[in-house]
GROMACS .gro file of C-alpha atoms in nm:
model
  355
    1UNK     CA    1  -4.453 -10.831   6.821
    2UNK     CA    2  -4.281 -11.061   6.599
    3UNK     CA    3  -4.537 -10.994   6.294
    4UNK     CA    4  -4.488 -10.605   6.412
    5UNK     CA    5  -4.206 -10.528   6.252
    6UNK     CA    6  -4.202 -10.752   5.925
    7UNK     CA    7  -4.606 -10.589   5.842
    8UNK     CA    8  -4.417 -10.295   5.973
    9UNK     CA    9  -4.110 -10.334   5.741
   10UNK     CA   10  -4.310 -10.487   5.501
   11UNK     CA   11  -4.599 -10.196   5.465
   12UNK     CA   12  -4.295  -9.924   5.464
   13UNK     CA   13  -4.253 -10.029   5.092
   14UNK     CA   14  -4.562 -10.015   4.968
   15UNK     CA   15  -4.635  -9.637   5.158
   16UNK     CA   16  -4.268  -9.584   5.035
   17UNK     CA   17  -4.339  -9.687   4.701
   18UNK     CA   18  -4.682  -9.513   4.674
   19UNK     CA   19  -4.541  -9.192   4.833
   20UNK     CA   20  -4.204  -9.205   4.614
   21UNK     CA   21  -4.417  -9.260   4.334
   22UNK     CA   22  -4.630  -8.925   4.336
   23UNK     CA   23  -4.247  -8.765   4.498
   24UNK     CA   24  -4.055  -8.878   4.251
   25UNK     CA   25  -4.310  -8.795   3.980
   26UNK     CA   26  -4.286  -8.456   4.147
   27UNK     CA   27  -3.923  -8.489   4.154
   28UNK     CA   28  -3.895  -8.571   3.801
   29UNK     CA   29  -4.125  -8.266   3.696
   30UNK     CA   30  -3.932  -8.008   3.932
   31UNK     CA   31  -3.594  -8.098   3.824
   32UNK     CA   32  -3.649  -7.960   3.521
   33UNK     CA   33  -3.858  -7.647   3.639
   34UNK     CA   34  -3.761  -7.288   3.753
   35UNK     CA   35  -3.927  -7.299   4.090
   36UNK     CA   36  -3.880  -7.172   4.348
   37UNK     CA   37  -3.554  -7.200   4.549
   38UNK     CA   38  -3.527  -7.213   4.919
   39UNK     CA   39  -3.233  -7.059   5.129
   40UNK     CA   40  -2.990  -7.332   5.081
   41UNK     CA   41  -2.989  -7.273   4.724
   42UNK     CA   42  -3.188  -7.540   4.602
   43UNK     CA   43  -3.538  -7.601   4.482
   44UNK     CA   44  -3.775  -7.688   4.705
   45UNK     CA   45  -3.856  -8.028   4.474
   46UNK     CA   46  -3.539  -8.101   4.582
   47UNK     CA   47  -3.500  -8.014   4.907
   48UNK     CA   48  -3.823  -8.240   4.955
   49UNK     CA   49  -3.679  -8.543   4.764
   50UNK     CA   50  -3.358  -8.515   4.975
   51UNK     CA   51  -3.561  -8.495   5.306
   52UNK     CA   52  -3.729  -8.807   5.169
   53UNK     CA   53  -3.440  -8.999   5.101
   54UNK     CA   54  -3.252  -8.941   5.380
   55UNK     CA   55  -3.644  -9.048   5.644
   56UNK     CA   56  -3.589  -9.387   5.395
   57UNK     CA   57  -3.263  -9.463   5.495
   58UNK     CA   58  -3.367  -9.413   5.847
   59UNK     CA   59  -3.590  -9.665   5.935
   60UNK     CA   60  -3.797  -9.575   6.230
   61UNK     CA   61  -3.784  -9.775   6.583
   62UNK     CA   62  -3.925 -10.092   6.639
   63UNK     CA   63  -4.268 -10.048   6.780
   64UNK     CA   64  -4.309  -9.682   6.675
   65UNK     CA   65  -4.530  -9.651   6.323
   66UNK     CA   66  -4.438  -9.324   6.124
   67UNK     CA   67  -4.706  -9.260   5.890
   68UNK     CA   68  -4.595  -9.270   5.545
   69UNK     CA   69  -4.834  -9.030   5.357
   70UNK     CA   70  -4.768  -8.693   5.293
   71UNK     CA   71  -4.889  -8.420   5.483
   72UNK     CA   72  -5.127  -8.201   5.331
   73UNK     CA   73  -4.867  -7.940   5.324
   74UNK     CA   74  -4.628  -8.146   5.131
   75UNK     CA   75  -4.937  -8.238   4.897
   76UNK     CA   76  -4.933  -7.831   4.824
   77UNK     CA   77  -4.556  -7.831   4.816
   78UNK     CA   78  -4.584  -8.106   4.580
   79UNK     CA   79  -4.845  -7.954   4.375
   80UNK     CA   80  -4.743  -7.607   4.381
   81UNK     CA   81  -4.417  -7.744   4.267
   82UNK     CA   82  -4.573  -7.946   4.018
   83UNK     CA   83  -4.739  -7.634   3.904
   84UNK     CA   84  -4.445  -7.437   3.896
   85UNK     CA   85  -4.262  -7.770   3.718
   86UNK     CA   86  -4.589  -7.751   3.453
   87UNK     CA   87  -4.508  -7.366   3.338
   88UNK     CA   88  -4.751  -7.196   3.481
   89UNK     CA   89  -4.522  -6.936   3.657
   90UNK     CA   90  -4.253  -7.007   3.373
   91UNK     CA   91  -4.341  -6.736   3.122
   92UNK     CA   92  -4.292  -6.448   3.448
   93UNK     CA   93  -3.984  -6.615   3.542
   94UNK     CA   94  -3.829  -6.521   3.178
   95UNK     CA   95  -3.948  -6.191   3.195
   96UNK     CA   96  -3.850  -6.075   3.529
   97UNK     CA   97  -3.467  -6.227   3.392
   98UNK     CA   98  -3.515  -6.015   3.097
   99UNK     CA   99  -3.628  -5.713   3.262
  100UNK     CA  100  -3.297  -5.787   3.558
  101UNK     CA  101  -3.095  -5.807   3.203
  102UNK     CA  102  -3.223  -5.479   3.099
  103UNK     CA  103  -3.162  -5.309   3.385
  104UNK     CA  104  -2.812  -5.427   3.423
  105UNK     CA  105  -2.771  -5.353   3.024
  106UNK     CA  106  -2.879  -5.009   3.085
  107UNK     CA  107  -2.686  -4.951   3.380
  108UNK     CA  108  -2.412  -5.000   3.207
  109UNK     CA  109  -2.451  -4.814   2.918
  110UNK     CA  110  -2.586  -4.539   3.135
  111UNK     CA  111  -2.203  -4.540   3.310
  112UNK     CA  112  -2.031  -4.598   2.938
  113UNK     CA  113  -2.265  -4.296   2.820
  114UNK     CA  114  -2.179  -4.047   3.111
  115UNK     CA  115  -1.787  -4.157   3.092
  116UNK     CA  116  -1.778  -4.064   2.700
  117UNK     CA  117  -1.972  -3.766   2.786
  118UNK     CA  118  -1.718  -3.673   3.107
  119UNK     CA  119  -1.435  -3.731   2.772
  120UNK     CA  120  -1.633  -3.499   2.523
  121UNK     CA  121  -1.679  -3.236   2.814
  122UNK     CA  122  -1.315  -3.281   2.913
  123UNK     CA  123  -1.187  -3.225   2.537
  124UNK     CA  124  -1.423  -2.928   2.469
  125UNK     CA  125  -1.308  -2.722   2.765
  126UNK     CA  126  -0.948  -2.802   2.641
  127UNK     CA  127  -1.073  -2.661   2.285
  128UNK     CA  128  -1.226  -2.407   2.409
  129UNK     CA  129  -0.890  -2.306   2.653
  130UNK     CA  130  -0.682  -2.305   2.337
  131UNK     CA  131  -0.982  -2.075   2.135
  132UNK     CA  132  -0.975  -1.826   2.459
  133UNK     CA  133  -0.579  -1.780   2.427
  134UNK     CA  134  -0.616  -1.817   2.035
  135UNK     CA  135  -0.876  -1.539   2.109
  136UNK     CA  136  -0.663  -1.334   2.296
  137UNK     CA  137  -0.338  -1.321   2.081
  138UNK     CA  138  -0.594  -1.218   1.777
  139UNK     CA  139  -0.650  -0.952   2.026
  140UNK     CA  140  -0.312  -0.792   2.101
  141UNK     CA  141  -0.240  -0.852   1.682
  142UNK     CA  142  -0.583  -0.664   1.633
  143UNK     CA  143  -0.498  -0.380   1.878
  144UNK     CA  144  -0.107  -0.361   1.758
  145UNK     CA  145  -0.277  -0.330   1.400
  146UNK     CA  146  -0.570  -0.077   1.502
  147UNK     CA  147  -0.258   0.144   1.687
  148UNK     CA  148  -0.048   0.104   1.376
  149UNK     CA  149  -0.276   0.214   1.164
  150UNK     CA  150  -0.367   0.551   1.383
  151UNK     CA  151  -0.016   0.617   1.411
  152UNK     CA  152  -0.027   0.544   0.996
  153UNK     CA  153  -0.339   0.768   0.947
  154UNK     CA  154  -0.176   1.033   1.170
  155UNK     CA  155   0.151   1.066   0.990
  156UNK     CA  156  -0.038   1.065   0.672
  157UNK     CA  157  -0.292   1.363   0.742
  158UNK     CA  158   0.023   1.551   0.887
  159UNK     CA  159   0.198   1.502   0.548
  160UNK     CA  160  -0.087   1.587   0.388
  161UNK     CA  161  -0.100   1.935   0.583
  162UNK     CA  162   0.215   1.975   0.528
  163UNK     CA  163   0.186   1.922   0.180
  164UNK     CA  164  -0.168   2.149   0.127
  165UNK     CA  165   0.045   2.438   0.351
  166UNK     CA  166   0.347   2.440   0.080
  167UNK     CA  167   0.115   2.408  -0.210
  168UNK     CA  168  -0.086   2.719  -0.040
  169UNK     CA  169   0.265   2.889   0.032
  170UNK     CA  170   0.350   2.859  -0.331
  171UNK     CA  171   0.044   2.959  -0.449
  172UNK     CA  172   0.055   3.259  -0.237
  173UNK     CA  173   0.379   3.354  -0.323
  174UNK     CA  174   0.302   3.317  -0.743
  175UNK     CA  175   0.003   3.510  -0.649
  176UNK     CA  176   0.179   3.783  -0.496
  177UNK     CA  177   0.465   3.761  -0.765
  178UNK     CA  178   0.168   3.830  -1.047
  179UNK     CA  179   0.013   4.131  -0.845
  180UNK     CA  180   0.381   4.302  -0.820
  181UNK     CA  181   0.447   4.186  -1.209
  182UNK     CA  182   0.092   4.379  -1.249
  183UNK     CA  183   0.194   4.684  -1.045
  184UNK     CA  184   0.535   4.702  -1.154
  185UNK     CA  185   0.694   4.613  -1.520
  186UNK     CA  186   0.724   4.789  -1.787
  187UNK     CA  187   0.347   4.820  -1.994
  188UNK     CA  188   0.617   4.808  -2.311
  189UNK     CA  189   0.842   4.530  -2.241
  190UNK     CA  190   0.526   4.339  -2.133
  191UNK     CA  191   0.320   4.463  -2.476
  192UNK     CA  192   0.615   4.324  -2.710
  193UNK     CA  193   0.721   4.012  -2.524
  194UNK     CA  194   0.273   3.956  -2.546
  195UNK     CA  195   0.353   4.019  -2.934
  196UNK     CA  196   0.661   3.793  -2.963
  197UNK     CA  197   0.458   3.507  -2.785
  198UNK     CA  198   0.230   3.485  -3.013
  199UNK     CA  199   0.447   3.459  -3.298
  200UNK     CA  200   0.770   3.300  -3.138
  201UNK     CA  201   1.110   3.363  -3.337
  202UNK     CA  202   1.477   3.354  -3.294
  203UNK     CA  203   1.494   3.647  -3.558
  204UNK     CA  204   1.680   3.951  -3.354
  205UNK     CA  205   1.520   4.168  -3.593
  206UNK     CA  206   1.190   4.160  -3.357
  207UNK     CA  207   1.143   4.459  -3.117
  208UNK     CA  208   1.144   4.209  -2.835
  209UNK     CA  209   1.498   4.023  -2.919
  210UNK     CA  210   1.632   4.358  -3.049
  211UNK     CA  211   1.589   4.544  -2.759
  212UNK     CA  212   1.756   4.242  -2.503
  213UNK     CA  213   2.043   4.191  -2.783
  214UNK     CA  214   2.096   4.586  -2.728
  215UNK     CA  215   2.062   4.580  -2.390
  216UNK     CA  216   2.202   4.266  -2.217
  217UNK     CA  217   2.299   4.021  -2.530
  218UNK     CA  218   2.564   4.208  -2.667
  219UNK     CA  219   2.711   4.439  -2.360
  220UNK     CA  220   2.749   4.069  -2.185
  221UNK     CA  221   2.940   3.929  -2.439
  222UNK     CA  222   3.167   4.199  -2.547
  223UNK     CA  223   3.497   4.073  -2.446
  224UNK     CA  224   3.813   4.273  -2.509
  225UNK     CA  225   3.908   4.015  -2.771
  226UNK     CA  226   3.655   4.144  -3.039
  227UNK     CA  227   3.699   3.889  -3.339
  228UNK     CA  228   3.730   3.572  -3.094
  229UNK     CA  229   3.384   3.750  -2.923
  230UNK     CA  230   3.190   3.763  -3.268
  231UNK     CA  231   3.263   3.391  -3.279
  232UNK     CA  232   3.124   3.335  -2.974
  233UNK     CA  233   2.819   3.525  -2.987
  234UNK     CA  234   2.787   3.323  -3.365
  235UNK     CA  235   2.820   3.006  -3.214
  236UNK     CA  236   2.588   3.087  -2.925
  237UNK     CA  237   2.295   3.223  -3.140
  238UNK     CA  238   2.350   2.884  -3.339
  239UNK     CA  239   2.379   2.653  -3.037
  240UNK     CA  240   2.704   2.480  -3.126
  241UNK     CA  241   2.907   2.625  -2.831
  242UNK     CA  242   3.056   2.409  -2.595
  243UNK     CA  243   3.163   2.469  -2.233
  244UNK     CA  244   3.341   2.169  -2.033
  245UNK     CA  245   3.598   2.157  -1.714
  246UNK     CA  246   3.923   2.137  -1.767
  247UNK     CA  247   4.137   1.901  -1.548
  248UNK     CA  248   4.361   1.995  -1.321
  249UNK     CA  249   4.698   1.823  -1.469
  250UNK     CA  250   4.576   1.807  -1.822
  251UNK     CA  251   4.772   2.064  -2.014
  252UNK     CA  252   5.165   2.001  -2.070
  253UNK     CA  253   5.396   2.252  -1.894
  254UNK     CA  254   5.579   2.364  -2.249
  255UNK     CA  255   5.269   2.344  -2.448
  256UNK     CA  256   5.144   2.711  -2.318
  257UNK     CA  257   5.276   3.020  -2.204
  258UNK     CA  258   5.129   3.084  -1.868
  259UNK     CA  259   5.299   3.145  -1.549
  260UNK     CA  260   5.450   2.843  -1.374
  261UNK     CA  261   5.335   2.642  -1.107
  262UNK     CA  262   5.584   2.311  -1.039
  263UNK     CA  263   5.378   2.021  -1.056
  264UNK     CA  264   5.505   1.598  -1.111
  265UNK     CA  265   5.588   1.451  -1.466
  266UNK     CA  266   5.604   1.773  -1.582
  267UNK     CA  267   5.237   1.895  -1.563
  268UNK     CA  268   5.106   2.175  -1.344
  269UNK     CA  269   4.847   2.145  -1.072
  270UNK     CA  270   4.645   2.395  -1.174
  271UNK     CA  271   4.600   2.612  -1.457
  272UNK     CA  272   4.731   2.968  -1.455
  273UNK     CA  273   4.724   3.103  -1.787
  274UNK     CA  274   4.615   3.397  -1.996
  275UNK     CA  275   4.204   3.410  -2.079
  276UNK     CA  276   4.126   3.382  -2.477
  277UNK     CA  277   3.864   3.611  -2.436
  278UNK     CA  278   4.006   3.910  -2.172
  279UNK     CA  279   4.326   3.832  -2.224
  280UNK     CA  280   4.433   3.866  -1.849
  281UNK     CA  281   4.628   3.614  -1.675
  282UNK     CA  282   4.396   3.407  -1.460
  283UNK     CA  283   4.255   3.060  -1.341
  284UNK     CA  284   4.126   2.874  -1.584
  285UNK     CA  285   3.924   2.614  -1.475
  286UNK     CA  286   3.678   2.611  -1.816
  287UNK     CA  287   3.759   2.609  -2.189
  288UNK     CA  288   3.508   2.643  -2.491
  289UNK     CA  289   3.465   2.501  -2.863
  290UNK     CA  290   3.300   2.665  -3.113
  291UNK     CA  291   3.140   2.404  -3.356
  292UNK     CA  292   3.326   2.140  -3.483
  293UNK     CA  293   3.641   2.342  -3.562
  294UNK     CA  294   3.842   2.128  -3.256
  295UNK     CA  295   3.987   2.418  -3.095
  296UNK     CA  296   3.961   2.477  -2.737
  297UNK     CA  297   4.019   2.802  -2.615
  298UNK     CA  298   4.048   2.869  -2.226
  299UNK     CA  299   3.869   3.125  -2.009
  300UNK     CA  300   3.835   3.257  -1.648
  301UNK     CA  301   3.557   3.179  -1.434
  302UNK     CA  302   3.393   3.543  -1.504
  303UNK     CA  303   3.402   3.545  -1.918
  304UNK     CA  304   3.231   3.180  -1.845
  305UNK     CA  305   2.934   3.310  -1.603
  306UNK     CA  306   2.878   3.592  -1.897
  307UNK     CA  307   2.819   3.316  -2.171
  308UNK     CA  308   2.607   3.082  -1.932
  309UNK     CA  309   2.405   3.370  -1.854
  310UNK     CA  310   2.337   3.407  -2.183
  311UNK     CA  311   2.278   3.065  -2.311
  312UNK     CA  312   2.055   2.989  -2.076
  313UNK     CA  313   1.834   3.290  -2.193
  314UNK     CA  314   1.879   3.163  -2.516
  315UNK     CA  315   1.774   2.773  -2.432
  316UNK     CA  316   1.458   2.946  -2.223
  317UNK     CA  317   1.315   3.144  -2.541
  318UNK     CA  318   1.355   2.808  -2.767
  319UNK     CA  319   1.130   2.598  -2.522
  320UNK     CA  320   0.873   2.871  -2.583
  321UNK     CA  321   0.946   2.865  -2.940
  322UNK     CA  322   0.901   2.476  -2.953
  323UNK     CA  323   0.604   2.483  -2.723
  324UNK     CA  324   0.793   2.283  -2.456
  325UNK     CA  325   0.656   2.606  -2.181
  326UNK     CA  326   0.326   2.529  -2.066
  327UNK     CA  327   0.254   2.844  -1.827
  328UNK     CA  328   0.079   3.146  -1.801
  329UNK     CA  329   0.247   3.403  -2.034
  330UNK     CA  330   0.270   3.676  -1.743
  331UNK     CA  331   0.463   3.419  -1.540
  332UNK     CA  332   0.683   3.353  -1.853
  333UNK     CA  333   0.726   3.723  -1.875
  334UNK     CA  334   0.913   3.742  -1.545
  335UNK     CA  335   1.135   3.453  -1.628
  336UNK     CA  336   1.237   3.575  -1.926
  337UNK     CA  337   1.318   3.911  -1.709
  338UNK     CA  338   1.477   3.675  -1.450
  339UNK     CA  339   1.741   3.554  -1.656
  340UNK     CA  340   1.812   3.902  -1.801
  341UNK     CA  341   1.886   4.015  -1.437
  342UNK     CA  342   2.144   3.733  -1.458
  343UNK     CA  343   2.304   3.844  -1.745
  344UNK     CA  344   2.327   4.180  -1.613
  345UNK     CA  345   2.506   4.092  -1.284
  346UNK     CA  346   2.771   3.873  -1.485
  347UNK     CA  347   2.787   4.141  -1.717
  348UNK     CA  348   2.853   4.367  -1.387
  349UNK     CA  349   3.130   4.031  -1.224
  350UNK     CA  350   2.897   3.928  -1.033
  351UNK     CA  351   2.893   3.512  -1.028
  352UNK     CA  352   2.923   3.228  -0.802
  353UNK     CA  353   3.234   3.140  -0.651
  354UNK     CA  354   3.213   2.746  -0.748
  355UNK     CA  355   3.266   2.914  -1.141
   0.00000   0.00000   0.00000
């Protein structure tokens, strides 16, 4: 028994060192290897070498003999671990880690794609919020405009109407005016005032200026003054007459004989004096010049719508004389007779009352 335990003690090294050769030359190749790990976390190289270690540093009881060599599992352990150690399993190792990575990498960017995509769908509904009220107040500016414009287009066709209807008024009432001128004149007056046109002249010695000189010329400016009335008629035929208002306070009260009407500073308020040209006390709100001479001469409101009358027949016939008329000659015919109507109601009194 004695022997027992020192061959006993004494053969532990030698299994020992036989089996910690071939462990720790599979410890030494599995260290460094990416086998496979067991639930504790570590390798199962290591988890044999600790096992190992720790049946060493138990020695086993006197008279009991553990049998050093390993198992024929550990011998695949070992080997498989050697294998594993040697690289065999290695290159599938890396890729499964790379193909983990990839999965993780594209997890991720599959969550940092759909959150920019979540911000780009978030920022294009707000665009497209501010384009539908952007939209809509075009709208209402578009519709104010479109009702604008009909209300534009509206007024303008009415004016135009309205315009077309006077145009057709006028041109109904010209027309009507030429079918009485037609009907009615005088075939004579008409014939010589044709004749005159063509050959326009201020010479009285014409049938056409005779006959109006006889007939409303000189009955309309025969005054009962007869030398001051010559002058007139001169200076009207030569168009140096002039007609202007007088002012209410501008003759002196001394400087006239007239009838008296108090007025301050010694100047009337109005005008009541004798007419150069009737020779009848009246209201003189007018006076005349004839030429250059600087003499005024005052006159009543009716000897004034007589000479008006007749200048303004006399201005008339120059514009046709100058070619300043552009109208038919029938409607110049009853314009010429229009303003010899006028000289026969002034010749008659017959005037406004602003003269």
């Amino acid at each position: 028994m004695s022997d027992s335990p020192a061959s006993g003690v004494g053969s532990v090294p030698v299994a020992e060192d036989g089996q910690a050769e071939s462990r720790e030359g599979a410890v030494t190749v599995c260290e460094g290897s990416k086998g496979e790990r067991l639930p504790g976390g570590k390798p199962r190289a290591m988890a044999s070498q600790v096992s190992f270690e720790e049946e060493s540093q138990n020695p086993p009881t006197v008279g009991h003999w553990k049998p050093l060599m390993p198992s024929k599992g550990d011998k695949e352990e070992a080997e498989s671990g050697c294998q594993d150690a040697g690289g065999v399993h290695e290159p599938q190792s890396t890729e499964q880690l790379n193909v983990s990575r990839l999965r993780s990498s594209s997890v991720e960017i599959r969550e940092k794609g759909s959150e920019f995509l979540r911000d780009e769908l978030h920022k294009a509904q707000k665009e497209l919020k501010l384009k539908d009220k952007e939209c809509e107040r075009l709208s209402k500016v578009r519709e104010q405009l479109e009702q604008e414009l009909e209300e534009l287009t509206a007024s303008l066709f009415e004016e135009a109407h309205k315009m077309v209807r006077e145009a057709n008024t006028k041109q109904a009432a010209a027309e009507k005016q030429l079918r009485e001128a037609r009907g009615k004149v005088d075939s004579i007056l008409f014939a010589e005032f044709q004749a005159w046109k063509e050959s326009p002249t201020l010479d009285k010695s014409c049938s056409f200026l005779d006959r109006i000189y006889r007939e409303d010329v000189g009955p309309c400016l025969d005054f009962t003054k007869q030398e001051l009335s010559e002058l007139v008629r001169e200076a009207v035929e030569q168009n140096t007459l002039t007609i202007e208002p007088v002012a209410s306070q501008a003759v002196p009260v001394g400087k006239v004989a007239a009838e008296e009407c108090g007025g301050p500073n010694g100047f009337r308020s109005q005008i009541v004096t004798k007419c150069a040209l009737s020779g009848l006390p009246r209201t003189c709100k007018h006076r005349i010049m004839l030429g250059d001479s600087g003499n005024y001469y005052y006159i009543s409101p009716s000897c004034r719508a007589r000479i008006t009358a007749v200048c303004n027949f006399f201005t008339y016939i120059r514009y046709i004389q100058q070619g300043l008329v552009r109208q038919d000659v029938e409607l110049m015919y009853w314009e010429v007779m229009r303003l010899r109507r006028e000289m026969s109601l002034a010749k008659l009194g017959f005037y406004p009352s602003e003269m």
